[in-house]
Amino acid sequence: MKKIFCWVFGLIGLITVLSCEDSFTMDKEKSFTPVMYAAKEPEVLGEEATTLLIKGVGDLVFDEIEKTDWKIITRYHVKFRGEKPLELEDDDDRDGSVTYTVKEALSTIPTNYEDDILLTFDKTKVTYTYLGSEIELVPDGGLKLMVDIEEKKREEEPLFLQTGNIVFRLCVGYLPVKIHKLPFAVYSSDEKIDEWIKEQEEQAKQNGSNK
């Protein structure tokens, strides 16, 4: 009889705890509903953050989820013709880095050349299933794109040549969740190349006549 009484008492207690927990989670203020996500700082600063913190009001952390399928979609390679290094047009500080607010539509990044850099995004929506409902979360600190130029090689003479990468960092707040590199090259125009060839031919003729 005592065993049956203890079992019934324990069952009632468990039901009471579960009911209180459900009421606690779904109170009128909805204080514990997940509303946003933040990137969790990776072990090595500067690398891609692969873990997201699911947060409610007051920075309460509900859960952690893995997300690695962010996409920055660009061309395979871009080329520019000219005699000056590539610069990002909106770079007021001229430190090689520009920050943009992310839009899922096709975006353009202006440069100091006529050709703009085209890109778009995919897999940027973050959802979380809570109490049977799928909730779309907003990024804590915003979803931003940082762009900078990574120069690998530059030659001024006899013709201009610059190669490197345009580096895109998709960031939640200030932490990158996706890093994408777009190779680029800047080299002299056809007119400049033709002028240089003619100069070389004339110089060769002069050297030949002096022998």
Short mmCIF file of C-alpha atoms in Angstrom, two decimals:
data_model
loop_
_atom_site.label_atom_id
_atom_site.label_comp_id
_atom_site.label_asym_id
_atom_site.label_seq_id
_atom_site.Cartn_x
_atom_site.Cartn_y
_atom_site.Cartn_z
CA MET A 1 0.00 0.00 0.00
CA LYS A 2 2.84 2.35 0.86
CA LYS A 3 4.49 1.55 -2.49
CA ILE A 4 1.27 2.37 -4.39
CA PHE A 5 0.86 5.61 -2.41
CA CYS A 6 4.47 6.66 -3.18
CA TRP A 7 4.03 5.84 -6.86
CA VAL A 8 0.80 7.89 -7.11
CA PHE A 9 2.33 10.77 -5.18
CA GLY A 10 5.38 10.78 -7.44
CA LEU A 11 3.22 10.75 -10.58
CA ILE A 12 1.17 13.69 -9.33
CA GLY A 13 4.35 15.58 -8.52
CA LEU A 14 5.76 14.96 -12.00
CA ILE A 15 2.56 16.17 -13.67
CA THR A 16 2.62 19.29 -11.52
CA VAL A 17 6.24 20.06 -12.44
CA LEU A 18 5.57 19.60 -16.16
CA SER A 19 2.48 21.81 -16.01
CA CYS A 20 4.40 24.53 -14.19
CA GLU A 21 7.28 24.31 -16.68
CA ASP A 22 4.90 24.64 -19.65
CA SER A 23 3.16 27.62 -18.02
CA PHE A 24 6.55 29.11 -17.20
CA THR A 25 7.70 28.85 -20.81
CA MET A 26 4.53 30.25 -22.31
CA ASP A 27 3.75 33.07 -19.91
CA LYS A 28 1.87 36.15 -21.14
CA GLU A 29 5.07 38.12 -21.66
CA LYS A 30 6.49 35.30 -23.82
CA SER A 31 9.79 36.05 -22.12
CA PHE A 32 11.19 32.70 -23.08
CA THR A 33 10.24 32.61 -26.76
CA PRO A 34 13.33 32.47 -29.03
CA VAL A 35 13.49 35.63 -31.14
CA MET A 36 17.04 35.97 -32.44
CA TYR A 37 20.30 34.20 -33.11
CA ALA A 38 23.92 35.13 -32.58
CA ALA A 39 27.18 33.59 -33.79
CA LYS A 40 29.21 31.79 -31.16
CA GLU A 41 32.85 32.83 -31.17
CA PRO A 42 34.99 30.10 -32.77
CA GLU A 43 38.04 28.67 -31.05
CA VAL A 44 40.31 30.44 -33.53
CA LEU A 45 39.33 34.11 -33.97
CA GLY A 46 38.92 35.01 -37.64
CA GLU A 47 37.75 31.59 -38.75
CA GLU A 48 34.15 30.86 -39.69
CA ALA A 49 31.72 30.55 -36.77
CA THR A 50 29.77 27.33 -37.26
CA THR A 51 27.61 27.43 -34.11
CA LEU A 52 24.63 29.73 -33.59
CA LEU A 53 23.20 30.67 -30.20
CA ILE A 54 19.39 30.70 -30.13
CA LYS A 55 18.41 33.60 -27.90
CA GLY A 56 15.31 35.14 -26.32
CA VAL A 57 14.79 38.51 -24.70
CA GLY A 58 17.39 39.60 -22.21
CA ASP A 59 20.03 37.55 -24.11
CA LEU A 60 18.68 34.31 -22.64
CA VAL A 61 20.28 31.45 -24.58
CA PHE A 62 17.80 28.67 -25.43
CA ASP A 63 19.92 26.36 -27.48
CA GLU A 64 22.91 25.97 -29.79
CA ILE A 65 22.61 24.77 -33.38
CA GLU A 66 25.15 24.07 -36.12
CA LYS A 67 24.85 25.97 -39.42
CA THR A 68 27.46 25.77 -42.17
CA ASP A 69 25.40 26.08 -45.35
CA TRP A 70 25.59 29.88 -45.79
CA LYS A 71 26.33 30.83 -49.40
CA ILE A 72 27.96 33.82 -51.05
CA ILE A 73 27.49 33.44 -54.80
CA THR A 74 29.85 35.25 -57.17
CA ARG A 75 31.54 34.73 -60.50
CA TYR A 76 34.45 32.30 -60.70
CA HIS A 77 36.97 35.03 -61.57
CA VAL A 78 36.86 38.75 -62.45
CA LYS A 79 39.19 40.77 -64.68
CA PHE A 80 39.74 44.50 -65.04
CA ARG A 81 41.69 46.41 -67.68
CA GLY A 82 43.62 49.46 -66.54
CA GLU A 83 46.77 50.93 -65.08
CA LYS A 84 45.81 51.35 -61.43
CA PRO A 85 45.18 49.03 -58.46
CA LEU A 86 41.66 47.79 -57.80
CA GLU A 87 39.79 49.74 -55.12
CA LEU A 88 36.34 49.46 -53.60
CA GLU A 89 34.41 52.58 -54.53
CA ASP A 90 32.57 52.97 -51.21
CA ASP A 91 35.75 52.67 -49.19
CA ASP A 92 35.87 56.11 -47.55
CA ASP A 93 38.70 55.22 -45.17
CA ARG A 94 40.76 53.63 -47.93
CA ASP A 95 41.83 50.83 -45.60
CA GLY A 96 40.75 48.18 -48.11
CA SER A 97 37.59 47.16 -46.26
CA VAL A 98 33.91 48.00 -46.77
CA THR A 99 30.83 46.85 -44.84
CA TYR A 100 27.41 46.36 -46.45
CA THR A 101 23.99 45.36 -45.15
CA VAL A 102 23.08 41.99 -46.61
CA LYS A 103 20.22 41.75 -49.09
CA GLU A 104 19.17 38.46 -50.62
CA ALA A 105 18.63 40.04 -54.04
CA LEU A 106 21.46 40.41 -56.55
CA SER A 107 23.84 43.05 -55.21
CA THR A 108 26.59 45.11 -56.78
CA ILE A 109 29.75 46.39 -55.18
CA PRO A 110 31.14 49.41 -57.05
CA THR A 111 34.85 49.63 -57.85
CA ASN A 112 37.12 52.28 -59.31
CA TYR A 113 36.61 50.55 -62.68
CA GLU A 114 33.46 50.50 -64.82
CA ASP A 115 32.73 46.85 -63.99
CA ASP A 116 31.00 46.32 -60.65
CA ILE A 117 31.31 43.13 -58.62
CA LEU A 118 28.08 41.10 -58.72
CA LEU A 119 27.02 38.77 -55.93
CA THR A 120 24.02 37.30 -54.17
CA PHE A 121 23.33 35.16 -51.10
CA ASP A 122 21.59 31.92 -50.24
CA LYS A 123 20.80 29.91 -47.10
CA THR A 124 20.74 33.06 -44.96
CA LYS A 125 17.39 32.38 -43.27
CA VAL A 126 17.63 30.90 -39.77
CA THR A 127 14.63 29.08 -38.29
CA TYR A 128 14.09 27.26 -35.01
CA THR A 129 11.33 24.82 -34.11
CA TYR A 130 9.83 25.73 -30.74
CA LEU A 131 6.80 24.00 -29.17
CA GLY A 132 5.89 22.51 -32.55
CA SER A 133 6.09 25.80 -34.49
CA GLU A 134 8.88 26.94 -36.81
CA ILE A 135 10.02 30.45 -35.94
CA GLU A 136 12.15 32.61 -38.24
CA LEU A 137 14.79 34.36 -36.15
CA VAL A 138 16.50 37.70 -36.68
CA PRO A 139 20.29 38.13 -36.42
CA ASP A 140 21.53 39.73 -33.21
CA GLY A 141 23.73 42.61 -34.38
CA GLY A 142 22.49 42.35 -37.97
CA LEU A 143 23.66 40.36 -40.98
CA LYS A 144 26.48 42.22 -42.69
CA LEU A 145 28.98 41.70 -45.48
CA MET A 146 32.56 42.86 -45.07
CA VAL A 147 34.59 43.11 -48.28
CA ASP A 148 38.30 43.75 -48.63
CA ILE A 149 41.06 43.29 -51.21
CA GLU A 150 43.81 40.76 -50.66
CA GLU A 151 46.65 41.61 -53.03
CA LYS A 152 49.03 38.84 -54.04
CA LYS A 153 51.13 40.44 -56.78
CA ARG A 154 51.64 43.83 -58.37
CA GLU A 155 53.91 44.96 -61.20
CA GLU A 156 54.13 48.50 -62.51
CA GLU A 157 56.65 48.00 -65.32
CA PRO A 158 56.80 47.36 -68.18
CA LEU A 159 53.03 46.84 -68.02
CA PHE A 160 50.62 47.04 -65.11
CA LEU A 161 49.58 43.78 -63.47
CA GLN A 162 47.80 43.15 -60.17
CA THR A 163 46.42 39.83 -58.94
CA GLY A 164 44.76 38.74 -55.72
CA ASN A 165 41.42 37.95 -54.11
CA ILE A 166 38.34 39.96 -53.27
CA VAL A 167 37.49 38.58 -49.83
CA PHE A 168 33.86 38.48 -48.69
CA ARG A 169 33.01 37.86 -45.04
CA LEU A 170 29.35 37.29 -44.22
CA CYS A 171 29.03 38.28 -40.56
CA VAL A 172 26.44 37.85 -37.84
CA GLY A 173 27.25 40.88 -35.73
CA TYR A 174 31.03 41.05 -36.00
CA LEU A 175 31.76 37.32 -36.37
CA PRO A 176 32.14 35.77 -39.86
CA VAL A 177 29.95 32.76 -40.60
CA LYS A 178 31.05 32.44 -44.24
CA ILE A 179 34.30 33.50 -45.93
CA HIS A 180 34.42 33.52 -49.73
CA LYS A 181 37.34 34.51 -51.96
CA LEU A 182 36.89 35.75 -55.52
CA PRO A 183 40.14 35.76 -57.56
CA PHE A 184 40.75 38.92 -59.60
CA ALA A 185 43.29 40.34 -62.03
CA VAL A 186 43.96 43.85 -63.29
CA TYR A 187 46.18 44.21 -66.35
CA SER A 188 47.00 46.84 -68.92
CA SER A 189 44.55 47.73 -71.68
CA ASP A 190 45.04 46.53 -75.27
CA GLU A 191 46.05 50.06 -76.30
CA LYS A 192 48.78 50.15 -73.67
CA ILE A 193 50.01 46.71 -74.69
CA ASP A 194 50.07 47.74 -78.37
CA GLU A 195 52.07 50.88 -77.49
CA TRP A 196 54.59 48.81 -75.56
CA ILE A 197 54.95 46.32 -78.45
CA LYS A 198 55.58 49.16 -80.90
CA GLU A 199 58.19 50.64 -78.57
CA GLN A 200 59.93 47.29 -78.35
CA GLU A 201 59.87 46.89 -82.15
CA GLU A 202 61.27 50.40 -82.72
CA GLN A 203 63.97 49.81 -80.13
CA ALA A 204 64.89 46.53 -81.80
CA LYS A 205 65.15 48.29 -85.18
CA GLN A 206 67.38 51.01 -83.73
CA ASN A 207 69.62 48.44 -82.10
CA GLY A 208 69.85 46.58 -85.41
CA SER A 209 70.77 49.70 -87.40
CA ASN A 210 73.50 50.62 -84.90
CA LYS A 211 75.39 47.37 -85.47
#
